[in-house]
Coordinates of C-alpha atoms in Angstrom, one line a residue:
Chain A
M1 CA 69.5 -106.5 49.2
V2 CA 65.8 -107.4 49.1
P3 CA 65.2 -110.2 46.6
T4 CA 62.8 -109.5 43.7
W5 CA 60.2 -112.1 44.8
H6 CA 59.5 -110.1 48.0
Y7 CA 58.3 -107.2 45.9
L8 CA 56.3 -109.6 43.7
A9 CA 54.6 -111.1 46.8
L10 CA 53.7 -107.6 48.0
A11 CA 52.3 -106.7 44.6
A12 CA 50.3 -110.0 44.5
A13 CA 48.9 -109.3 47.9
L14 CA 47.9 -105.7 46.9
F15 CA 46.3 -107.1 43.7
T16 CA 44.3 -109.6 45.7
V17 CA 43.1 -107.0 48.2
G18 CA 42.1 -104.8 45.3
V19 CA 40.2 -107.5 43.4
I20 CA 38.4 -108.5 46.6
G21 CA 37.5 -104.9 47.3
V22 CA 36.1 -104.4 43.8
L23 CA 34.0 -107.6 44.0
T24 CA 32.6 -107.3 47.5
R25 CA 32.4 -103.5 48.3
R26 CA 29.1 -101.8 47.4
N27 CA 30.2 -98.2 47.8
I28 CA 31.4 -96.9 44.4
I29 CA 34.0 -94.7 46.0
I30 CA 35.6 -97.7 47.8
I31 CA 35.5 -99.6 44.5
F32 CA 37.4 -96.7 42.9
M33 CA 40.0 -97.0 45.7
S34 CA 40.3 -100.7 45.2
L35 CA 40.9 -100.1 41.5
E36 CA 43.7 -97.8 42.4
L37 CA 45.2 -100.5 44.6
I38 CA 45.3 -102.9 41.7
L39 CA 47.1 -100.3 39.5
N40 CA 49.6 -99.6 42.3
A41 CA 50.2 -103.4 42.5
V42 CA 51.1 -103.2 38.8
N43 CA 53.4 -100.3 39.4
I44 CA 55.3 -102.2 42.2
N45 CA 55.6 -105.2 39.9
L46 CA 57.0 -103.1 37.1
I47 CA 59.5 -101.3 39.2
A48 CA 60.7 -104.6 40.7
F49 CA 61.0 -106.2 37.3
A50 CA 62.8 -103.1 36.0
R51 CA 65.4 -103.6 38.7
H52 CA 65.6 -107.3 38.1
W53 CA 66.3 -106.8 34.4
G54 CA 68.3 -103.6 34.9
S55 CA 66.2 -101.8 32.3
V56 CA 64.5 -98.4 32.6
D57 CA 61.4 -99.5 30.5
G58 CA 59.5 -100.5 33.6
H59 CA 60.0 -97.1 35.3
I60 CA 58.7 -95.3 32.2
F61 CA 55.7 -97.6 32.1
A62 CA 54.9 -96.9 35.7
I63 CA 54.9 -93.2 35.1
F64 CA 52.5 -93.6 32.2
I65 CA 50.2 -95.8 34.4
I66 CA 50.1 -93.1 37.1
T67 CA 49.2 -90.5 34.5
V68 CA 46.5 -92.6 32.9
A69 CA 45.1 -93.6 36.3
A70 CA 44.7 -89.9 37.2
A71 CA 42.8 -89.2 34.0
E72 CA 40.7 -92.3 34.5
A73 CA 39.9 -91.3 38.1
A74 CA 38.9 -87.8 36.9
V75 CA 36.4 -89.2 34.4
G76 CA 35.2 -91.8 36.8
L77 CA 34.4 -89.3 39.6
G78 CA 32.7 -87.1 36.9
I79 CA 30.5 -90.0 36.0
L80 CA 29.8 -90.7 39.6
I81 CA 28.8 -87.1 40.3
A82 CA 26.4 -87.1 37.3
F83 CA 25.0 -90.4 38.7
F84 CA 24.7 -89.0 42.2
R85 CA 22.8 -85.9 41.0
N86 CA 20.1 -88.1 39.4
R87 CA 19.9 -90.9 41.9
D88 CA 21.2 -89.5 45.3
T89 CA 23.2 -92.6 46.0
V90 CA 26.7 -94.0 45.6
N91 CA 25.7 -97.6 46.2
A92 CA 26.6 -100.0 43.4
D93 CA 23.5 -102.2 44.2
E94 CA 21.3 -99.3 43.2
I95 CA 22.6 -99.2 39.6
D96 CA 19.7 -101.4 38.6
L97 CA 17.6 -99.7 36.0
L98 CA 19.2 -101.6 33.1
K99 CA 19.0 -105.3 33.3
W100 CA 18.4 -108.4 31.1
Chain B
M1 CA 66.9 -84.8 19.5
S2 CA 64.8 -84.4 16.4
V3 CA 62.2 -86.7 15.1
P4 CA 62.7 -87.9 11.5
V5 CA 60.0 -86.8 9.1
T6 CA 59.2 -90.3 8.0
D7 CA 58.3 -91.1 11.6
L8 CA 55.8 -88.3 11.6
L9 CA 54.4 -89.4 8.2
R10 CA 53.8 -92.8 9.6
I11 CA 51.4 -91.4 12.3
L12 CA 50.0 -88.6 10.0
P13 CA 46.4 -89.7 10.4
E14 CA 46.7 -89.5 14.2
L15 CA 48.3 -86.1 14.0
V16 CA 45.6 -84.8 11.7
L17 CA 42.9 -86.1 14.1
A18 CA 44.7 -84.5 17.1
V19 CA 44.9 -81.2 15.4
F20 CA 41.2 -81.2 14.4
G21 CA 40.1 -82.5 17.8
T22 CA 41.9 -79.7 19.6
L23 CA 40.6 -77.2 17.0
I24 CA 37.0 -78.2 17.8
V25 CA 37.6 -77.7 21.5
L26 CA 39.2 -74.3 20.9
V27 CA 36.6 -73.0 18.4
E28 CA 33.5 -74.3 20.2
P29 CA 33.3 -71.7 23.0
F30 CA 33.3 -68.8 20.5
L31 CA 30.3 -70.1 18.5
R32 CA 26.8 -68.9 19.2
R33 CA 24.3 -71.4 20.3
T34 CA 22.8 -71.7 16.8
Q35 CA 26.2 -72.3 15.2
K36 CA 27.4 -75.2 17.3
S37 CA 26.6 -77.6 14.5
L38 CA 29.6 -76.1 12.8
T39 CA 31.8 -78.3 15.0
G40 CA 30.3 -81.4 13.3
Y41 CA 31.5 -80.2 9.9
I42 CA 35.0 -79.5 11.3
A43 CA 35.0 -83.0 12.7
L44 CA 33.8 -84.4 9.4
I45 CA 36.6 -82.5 7.5
G46 CA 39.1 -83.8 10.0
A47 CA 38.0 -87.4 9.7
L48 CA 38.0 -87.2 5.9
L49 CA 41.5 -85.5 5.9
A50 CA 42.8 -88.3 8.2
L51 CA 41.3 -90.9 5.8
L52 CA 43.1 -89.2 3.0
S53 CA 46.4 -88.8 4.9
T54 CA 46.4 -92.6 5.6
L55 CA 48.0 -92.7 2.1
A56 CA 51.1 -91.2 3.7
P57 CA 51.9 -94.2 6.0
A58 CA 50.6 -96.5 3.2
M59 CA 53.4 -95.1 0.9
Y60 CA 56.1 -95.2 3.6
P61 CA 55.5 -98.4 5.6
G62 CA 57.9 -99.4 8.3
P63 CA 58.7 -99.0 11.9
A64 CA 58.6 -95.5 13.6
F65 CA 59.8 -94.1 16.9
N66 CA 62.3 -96.8 17.6
G67 CA 59.9 -99.5 16.8
L68 CA 57.0 -98.3 19.0
V69 CA 54.8 -97.9 15.9
L70 CA 54.9 -100.4 13.1
V71 CA 53.1 -99.4 9.9
D72 CA 52.4 -102.4 7.7
G73 CA 49.5 -103.5 5.5
F74 CA 47.6 -104.7 8.6
S75 CA 47.7 -101.3 10.3
I76 CA 46.8 -99.5 7.1
F77 CA 43.8 -101.7 6.6
F78 CA 42.6 -101.0 10.1
H79 CA 43.2 -97.2 9.6
F80 CA 40.9 -97.2 6.6
L81 CA 38.3 -99.2 8.4
L82 CA 38.4 -97.2 11.6
L83 CA 38.3 -93.8 9.9
M84 CA 35.4 -95.0 7.8
I85 CA 33.6 -95.9 11.0
T86 CA 34.3 -92.5 12.6
T87 CA 33.3 -90.6 9.5
L88 CA 29.9 -92.4 9.3
T89 CA 29.4 -92.0 13.0
I90 CA 30.0 -88.2 12.8
V91 CA 27.5 -87.9 10.0
A92 CA 24.9 -90.1 11.7
S93 CA 25.2 -87.9 14.9
F94 CA 24.4 -84.6 13.2
R95 CA 20.7 -84.6 13.7
Y96 CA 20.7 -86.7 16.8
L97 CA 22.7 -84.2 18.9
E98 CA 20.5 -81.3 17.7
R99 CA 17.3 -83.2 18.4
E100 CA 18.5 -84.3 21.9
G101 CA 20.0 -80.9 22.7
L102 CA 23.4 -82.4 23.6
P103 CA 26.6 -80.4 23.6
Q104 CA 28.1 -80.9 20.2
G105 CA 31.7 -79.7 20.3
E106 CA 32.7 -82.1 23.1
F107 CA 31.0 -85.0 21.4
Y108 CA 32.9 -84.6 18.1
A109 CA 36.2 -83.9 19.9
L110 CA 35.9 -87.0 22.0
L111 CA 35.0 -89.0 18.9
L112 CA 38.2 -87.8 17.2
F113 CA 40.3 -88.5 20.3
A114 CA 38.9 -92.0 20.6
T115 CA 39.9 -92.5 16.9
I116 CA 43.5 -91.5 17.7
G117 CA 43.6 -94.3 20.3
M118 CA 42.1 -96.8 17.9
G119 CA 44.7 -95.9 15.3
L120 CA 47.5 -96.3 17.8
M121 CA 46.2 -99.7 18.8
A122 CA 46.1 -100.9 15.2
S123 CA 49.8 -99.9 14.6
G124 CA 51.2 -100.3 18.1
N125 CA 54.1 -102.7 18.2
E126 CA 54.8 -102.3 21.9
L127 CA 52.7 -103.1 24.9
V128 CA 52.9 -99.6 26.5
L129 CA 51.7 -98.0 23.3
V130 CA 48.9 -100.5 22.9
F131 CA 47.9 -99.8 26.5
L132 CA 47.9 -96.0 26.0
G133 CA 45.8 -96.4 22.8
L134 CA 43.3 -98.6 24.6
E135 CA 43.0 -96.1 27.4
T136 CA 42.6 -93.2 25.0
V137 CA 39.7 -95.0 23.5
S138 CA 38.3 -96.2 26.8
I139 CA 38.3 -92.8 28.6
A140 CA 36.8 -91.1 25.6
T141 CA 34.1 -93.7 25.3
Y142 CA 33.3 -93.7 29.0
V143 CA 32.3 -90.0 28.6
L144 CA 30.5 -90.6 25.4
V145 CA 28.3 -93.4 26.9
G146 CA 27.3 -91.1 29.7
F147 CA 26.8 -88.1 27.4
R148 CA 23.1 -87.7 28.1
R149 CA 24.0 -86.7 31.6
T150 CA 20.6 -85.7 32.9
E151 CA 19.3 -89.1 31.9
V152 CA 19.6 -91.8 34.6
R153 CA 19.9 -94.7 32.2
S154 CA 22.8 -93.0 30.4
N155 CA 24.5 -92.4 33.8
E156 CA 24.0 -96.0 34.8
A157 CA 25.4 -97.3 31.5
A158 CA 28.5 -95.0 31.9
M159 CA 29.0 -96.1 35.5
K160 CA 28.9 -99.8 34.6
Y161 CA 31.1 -99.3 31.6
F162 CA 33.6 -97.4 33.6
L163 CA 33.7 -99.8 36.6
L164 CA 34.0 -102.9 34.5
G165 CA 36.2 -101.3 31.9
S166 CA 38.8 -100.0 34.3
F167 CA 38.7 -103.3 36.2
A168 CA 39.5 -105.0 32.9
T169 CA 42.3 -102.5 32.2
A170 CA 43.8 -103.2 35.6
F171 CA 43.9 -107.0 34.8
M172 CA 45.4 -106.3 31.5
L173 CA 48.1 -104.1 33.0
Y174 CA 48.9 -106.8 35.6
G175 CA 49.3 -109.2 32.7
I176 CA 51.6 -106.8 30.8
A177 CA 53.7 -106.3 33.9
L178 CA 54.1 -110.1 34.3
L179 CA 55.0 -110.5 30.6
F180 CA 57.6 -107.7 31.1
G181 CA 58.9 -109.5 34.1
A182 CA 59.1 -112.8 32.2
T183 CA 60.9 -111.4 29.2
G184 CA 62.4 -108.1 30.2
T185 CA 60.9 -106.2 27.3
T186 CA 57.6 -104.7 26.1
F187 CA 58.4 -104.8 22.4
L188 CA 56.2 -107.5 20.7
P189 CA 58.9 -109.0 18.4
D190 CA 61.4 -109.1 21.3
I191 CA 58.9 -110.8 23.5
A192 CA 58.4 -113.4 20.8
R193 CA 62.2 -113.9 20.4
Q194 CA 62.7 -114.3 24.1
L195 CA 59.8 -116.8 24.4
A196 CA 60.9 -118.8 21.3
E197 CA 64.5 -119.2 22.6
G198 CA 63.0 -120.6 25.8
G199 CA 64.5 -117.7 27.7
G200 CA 62.5 -115.8 30.3
M201 CA 60.3 -117.4 32.9
R202 CA 57.6 -119.4 31.2
T203 CA 55.1 -119.8 34.0
L204 CA 55.2 -116.0 34.6
A205 CA 54.7 -115.5 30.8
L206 CA 51.7 -117.9 30.8
M207 CA 50.1 -116.1 33.8
G208 CA 50.7 -112.7 32.1
M209 CA 49.1 -114.0 28.9
G210 CA 46.1 -115.2 30.8
L211 CA 45.5 -111.9 32.5
L212 CA 46.1 -110.1 29.1
F213 CA 43.4 -112.3 27.6
V214 CA 41.0 -111.5 30.4
G215 CA 41.5 -107.7 29.9
L216 CA 41.2 -107.8 26.1
G217 CA 38.3 -110.2 26.3
F218 CA 36.4 -107.8 28.4
K219 CA 36.9 -105.0 25.9
L220 CA 35.9 -107.3 23.1
A221 CA 32.8 -108.6 25.0
L222 CA 33.7 -112.3 24.9
V223 CA 31.8 -114.7 27.2
P224 CA 32.2 -114.8 30.2
F225 CA 33.2 -111.1 30.2
Q226 CA 30.1 -109.9 28.3
A227 CA 27.8 -108.9 31.1
W228 CA 28.3 -105.1 30.5
V229 CA 27.5 -105.1 26.8
P230 CA 23.6 -105.1 26.8
D231 CA 23.4 -102.5 29.6
V232 CA 25.9 -100.2 28.1
Y233 CA 24.6 -100.5 24.6
E234 CA 21.0 -99.8 25.8
G235 CA 21.9 -96.8 27.9
A236 CA 24.3 -95.1 25.6
P237 CA 23.1 -92.5 23.0
T238 CA 22.4 -94.6 19.9
P239 CA 25.1 -93.1 17.6
V240 CA 27.6 -93.9 20.4
T241 CA 26.3 -97.5 20.5
A242 CA 26.8 -97.7 16.8
F243 CA 30.4 -96.4 17.2
L244 CA 31.1 -98.8 20.2
S245 CA 29.9 -101.8 18.4
A246 CA 32.0 -101.2 15.3
G247 CA 35.1 -99.0 16.1
P248 CA 36.6 -99.9 19.5
K249 CA 35.8 -103.6 18.8
A250 CA 37.8 -103.6 15.6
A251 CA 40.7 -101.7 17.2
V252 CA 40.8 -104.1 20.2
L253 CA 40.7 -107.0 17.8
A254 CA 43.6 -105.5 15.9
A255 CA 45.7 -105.3 19.1
F256 CA 44.5 -108.8 20.1
L257 CA 45.6 -110.3 16.8
R258 CA 48.9 -108.5 16.7
I259 CA 49.8 -109.4 20.3
F260 CA 48.8 -113.0 20.1
F261 CA 50.1 -113.7 16.6
T262 CA 53.5 -112.0 17.0
A263 CA 54.5 -111.7 20.7
L264 CA 52.7 -114.7 22.0
E265 CA 53.1 -116.9 18.9
P266 CA 55.6 -119.2 20.6
L267 CA 53.0 -120.0 23.3
S268 CA 50.3 -120.7 20.7
G269 CA 49.9 -124.2 22.0
S270 CA 48.5 -122.8 25.2
W271 CA 46.1 -120.2 23.9
V272 CA 44.5 -121.8 20.8
W273 CA 42.2 -124.0 22.8
V274 CA 41.2 -121.1 25.1
I275 CA 40.1 -119.2 22.0
W276 CA 38.3 -122.3 20.7
A277 CA 36.3 -122.7 23.9
T278 CA 35.6 -119.0 24.2
A279 CA 34.3 -118.9 20.6
I280 CA 31.7 -121.6 21.3
L281 CA 30.6 -120.0 24.6
T282 CA 30.4 -116.5 23.0
M283 CA 28.4 -117.6 20.0
C284 CA 25.9 -119.6 22.0
I285 CA 25.4 -117.2 24.9
G286 CA 25.2 -114.2 22.5
N287 CA 22.5 -115.8 20.4
L288 CA 20.5 -117.2 23.3
G289 CA 20.5 -113.8 25.0
A290 CA 19.4 -112.1 21.8
L291 CA 16.5 -114.5 21.4
M292 CA 15.0 -113.3 24.7
Q293 CA 15.1 -109.5 24.1
D294 CA 12.2 -107.2 23.4
N295 CA 14.4 -104.1 23.3
I296 CA 16.0 -103.7 19.9
K297 CA 19.2 -102.1 21.2
R298 CA 19.7 -105.0 23.6
M299 CA 18.9 -107.4 20.9
L300 CA 21.6 -105.9 18.6
A301 CA 23.9 -105.8 21.6
Y302 CA 23.6 -109.6 22.2
S303 CA 23.9 -110.0 18.4
S304 CA 27.3 -108.2 18.5
I305 CA 28.4 -110.6 21.2
A306 CA 27.5 -113.5 19.0
H307 CA 29.4 -111.9 16.1
A308 CA 32.5 -111.6 18.2
G309 CA 32.2 -115.4 18.6
Y310 CA 32.1 -115.9 14.8
I311 CA 35.2 -113.8 14.5
L312 CA 36.9 -116.0 17.1
I313 CA 36.5 -119.0 14.8
A314 CA 38.8 -117.4 12.3
F315 CA 41.1 -116.4 15.1
A316 CA 41.3 -120.0 16.4
A317 CA 42.1 -121.1 12.8
H318 CA 45.5 -119.5 13.5
S319 CA 46.3 -119.0 9.8
E320 CA 46.8 -116.2 7.3
L321 CA 43.5 -117.2 5.7
G322 CA 41.9 -116.7 9.1
I323 CA 43.3 -113.2 9.6
A324 CA 42.1 -112.3 6.1
A325 CA 38.6 -113.6 7.0
V326 CA 38.6 -111.5 10.2
L327 CA 39.6 -108.4 8.3
F328 CA 36.9 -108.9 5.6
Y329 CA 34.3 -109.7 8.3
L330 CA 35.1 -106.6 10.3
V331 CA 34.3 -104.4 7.2
A332 CA 31.0 -106.1 6.5
Y333 CA 30.1 -106.1 10.2
A334 CA 30.9 -102.4 10.7
L335 CA 28.7 -101.5 7.7
M336 CA 25.7 -103.4 8.8
K337 CA 25.9 -102.5 12.5
L338 CA 26.4 -98.8 11.7
G339 CA 23.4 -98.9 9.4
A340 CA 21.1 -100.8 11.7
F341 CA 21.9 -98.5 14.7
S342 CA 21.5 -95.4 12.6
I343 CA 18.0 -96.5 11.8
V344 CA 17.3 -97.3 15.4
S345 CA 18.5 -93.8 16.4
H346 CA 16.1 -92.3 14.0
V347 CA 13.0 -94.4 14.8
S348 CA 13.4 -94.4 18.6
A349 CA 13.4 -90.6 18.8
G350 CA 14.4 -89.4 22.2
E351 CA 15.5 -92.9 23.1
A352 CA 11.9 -93.6 24.1
H353 CA 10.8 -96.1 21.6
Q354 CA 13.3 -98.9 21.7
S355 CA 10.9 -101.8 21.9
I356 CA 10.7 -104.2 18.9
D357 CA 7.0 -103.6 18.9
D358 CA 7.6 -99.9 18.1
Y359 CA 8.7 -101.2 14.7
A360 CA 5.3 -102.6 14.0
G361 CA 4.2 -101.4 10.6
L362 CA 7.3 -99.4 9.9
H363 CA 6.9 -100.6 6.3
A364 CA 3.7 -98.5 6.1
R365 CA 5.2 -95.4 7.7
H366 CA 8.7 -95.5 6.2
P367 CA 8.9 -98.1 3.4
L368 CA 12.6 -97.2 2.6
L369 CA 13.7 -97.3 6.2
A370 CA 12.1 -100.7 6.6
A371 CA 13.8 -101.9 3.5
C372 CA 17.2 -100.7 4.6
L373 CA 16.8 -102.3 8.1
T374 CA 15.8 -105.5 6.4
V375 CA 19.0 -105.5 4.3
F376 CA 21.1 -105.0 7.4
L377 CA 19.2 -107.7 9.4
L378 CA 19.5 -110.2 6.5
S379 CA 23.2 -109.4 6.3
L380 CA 23.6 -110.0 10.0
I381 CA 22.0 -113.4 9.5
G382 CA 24.3 -114.0 6.6
I383 CA 21.9 -114.4 3.6
P384 CA 23.6 -114.5 0.2
L385 CA 24.0 -111.2 -1.8
T386 CA 24.9 -109.4 1.4
G387 CA 28.3 -108.7 2.9
G388 CA 27.5 -110.8 6.0
F389 CA 27.2 -113.9 3.8
F390 CA 30.7 -113.7 2.4
G391 CA 32.0 -112.7 5.8
K392 CA 30.7 -115.8 7.4
L393 CA 31.6 -117.9 4.3
Y394 CA 35.3 -116.9 4.6
I395 CA 35.3 -117.4 8.4
F396 CA 33.9 -120.9 8.0
T397 CA 36.3 -121.7 5.2
A398 CA 39.2 -120.6 7.3
G399 CA 37.8 -122.8 10.1
I400 CA 37.5 -125.9 7.9
D401 CA 40.9 -125.3 6.4
A402 CA 42.3 -125.5 9.9
N403 CA 40.4 -128.6 10.7
L404 CA 38.1 -127.0 13.2
M405 CA 35.0 -128.9 12.1
G406 CA 33.3 -128.8 15.5
L407 CA 33.7 -125.1 15.8
V408 CA 32.4 -124.5 12.3
I409 CA 29.3 -126.7 12.9
V410 CA 28.5 -124.8 16.1
G411 CA 28.9 -121.6 14.1
V412 CA 26.5 -122.7 11.3
V413 CA 23.9 -123.9 13.8
N414 CA 24.2 -120.5 15.6
S415 CA 23.8 -118.6 12.4
A416 CA 20.6 -120.5 11.7
L417 CA 19.4 -119.9 15.2
S418 CA 20.1 -116.2 14.9
A419 CA 17.7 -115.9 12.0
A420 CA 14.8 -116.4 14.5
Y421 CA 15.4 -113.1 16.3
Y422 CA 16.4 -111.0 13.2
L423 CA 13.4 -112.2 11.2
R424 CA 11.1 -111.4 14.1
V425 CA 11.9 -107.7 13.6
V426 CA 11.4 -108.1 9.8
K427 CA 8.1 -109.8 10.4
V428 CA 6.9 -107.1 12.8
M429 CA 7.9 -104.4 10.3
Y430 CA 6.0 -105.9 7.4
M431 CA 3.2 -108.0 8.9
S432 CA 2.0 -106.1 11.9
E433 CA -0.3 -103.1 12.0
P434 CA 1.3 -99.8 13.2
Q435 CA 0.3 -99.2 16.9
G436 CA 0.2 -96.1 18.9
N437 CA 0.8 -92.7 17.4
L438 CA 4.4 -92.7 16.5
A439 CA 4.9 -89.6 14.4
V440 CA 6.3 -90.0 10.9
V441 CA 9.5 -88.0 11.2
P442 CA 11.0 -87.2 7.8
V443 CA 14.5 -88.7 7.3
P444 CA 17.2 -86.0 7.5
A445 CA 19.7 -85.7 4.6
S446 CA 22.6 -86.8 6.9
L447 CA 20.9 -90.1 7.7
V448 CA 20.1 -90.6 4.0
F449 CA 23.8 -90.2 3.3
V450 CA 24.8 -92.8 6.0
L451 CA 22.2 -95.3 4.9
T452 CA 23.0 -95.0 1.2
L453 CA 26.7 -95.7 1.9
T454 CA 26.0 -98.6 4.4
V455 CA 23.3 -100.2 2.2
L456 CA 25.4 -99.9 -0.9
G457 CA 28.4 -101.2 1.0
T458 CA 26.6 -104.2 2.5
I459 CA 25.1 -105.2 -0.9
G460 CA 28.3 -104.3 -2.7
L461 CA 30.3 -106.6 -0.5
G462 CA 27.8 -109.3 -1.1
V463 CA 27.9 -109.0 -4.9
F464 CA 31.6 -108.0 -5.5
P465 CA 33.5 -109.2 -2.5
S466 CA 36.8 -109.6 -4.3
P467 CA 38.3 -106.1 -4.1
I468 CA 38.0 -105.9 -0.3
L469 CA 38.9 -109.6 0.0
Q470 CA 42.1 -109.0 -2.0
F471 CA 42.9 -105.9 0.1
A472 CA 42.4 -108.1 3.2
Q473 CA 44.6 -110.9 1.9
Q474 CA 47.4 -108.4 1.2
S475 CA 47.0 -106.9 4.7
V476 CA 47.4 -110.0 6.8
L477 CA 50.1 -110.2 9.5
P478 CA 53.0 -112.4 8.4
L479 CA 52.9 -115.6 10.4
P480 CA 56.2 -117.3 11.1

């Protein structure tokens, strides 16, 4: 049987990859993908802990997160399309009209 | 499996809002172009009915849905506050949407759905429900911020809000997952029991708490997570800015208080000093930022960061007195911010005239508007006879009571500092000559209604604070 901490290490690695992606990538689509990575790291954590505690709560939470992530992605892509129509770019560095 | 009637009664305001929100979406396509404003009245009726139906949970307090929802004085207080905010925002948006030619049905429906999320955050007693409430608010407000979708600035604001908001949510979720891992439960009282008994994995719980703090701090615009606030507040349609600065902020604070004062209470030794440091940073950065602004929406955005800092003083006090002070402050704060932003949305027609210089000679053009804005700005400073004064007084009293002298002194100095930028607007309105040819637009009846309520409320709280204060004192969370 795989010990719980293996799953936690995997989740922590995914989380780190996701955070680095959000912070360093400039293409908004890639930033979205990195956000999804973080959410999936959370899901792996929840499932691993659910097995560790022998409780079903973590599974239900993971399903909720998948659902909410889908809704969030839909809204995010909608906003991105509206932005793209006006600016012709998906580069985060060009979101620069509002500052200070 | 059937749901007991009392459970449904305890979430009646949310049910009413859900019905009316759906009704608006269903009715809107069948209305002619000239009749779209009808959706606004449906939303208004829905919000008022929800306000009325808050009496149902008030009469039957207690847990619902196996303890997912906990209706107590605290959640009732927030329901009244949040529904008041939504009602005023709906009325304040009537003319704005018509003038800007924005789709009305979707706007009001999203506003009502956001309110459902806020209500669930206020009464959520379990982390999954709090998360769902937060996301309901967030997703609805992402859309609302980008509502002027042909306008680049609105797009940008929505994009920034979405990216930083969902990043914060992801952090918060990771925190919740770690807390679940440390204690094996997501129910707030059970987490507290586990942590108090020394069970669970303490390091894991502390890490989870830290990530949860980052996520909630982002939504509450605490320094160092405040960078999105000025941009989002500037780019969003002004009624949405008003709503954002009052509603979601209060709801996140409700969840924040409930999570930290019930579930994480056993770890309070580790989080009180974090709140203490964040309070100082938030007050100072907020006020310094506001001093440098020429755009009135950005100025008010930085001021709302600073106000979150004042609220944290009472939070750090870690007492029932402190919670009562937070509740009272939120009411006063919501009234003055809603009022100020409604005036901004009228004066800067078409979102074009947002500079403080555009308010030059407002006194000559609109004596009453200038007077109302002055009342709100004085209240934001905390001048006596306004709600803001008693709000700050109670917060500082709670701080002194908890021996947080340093924090209170920083708070008082910051309040004095903040007078500089608020009074600058007052000076420009009364002392400067009007410049350019800003048309004198008559004030619509809906705005008169909002301003009457907010001005009377602001002054009323400054003259007779005791009814609301007593209500706040009866609504505090019980501390162990």
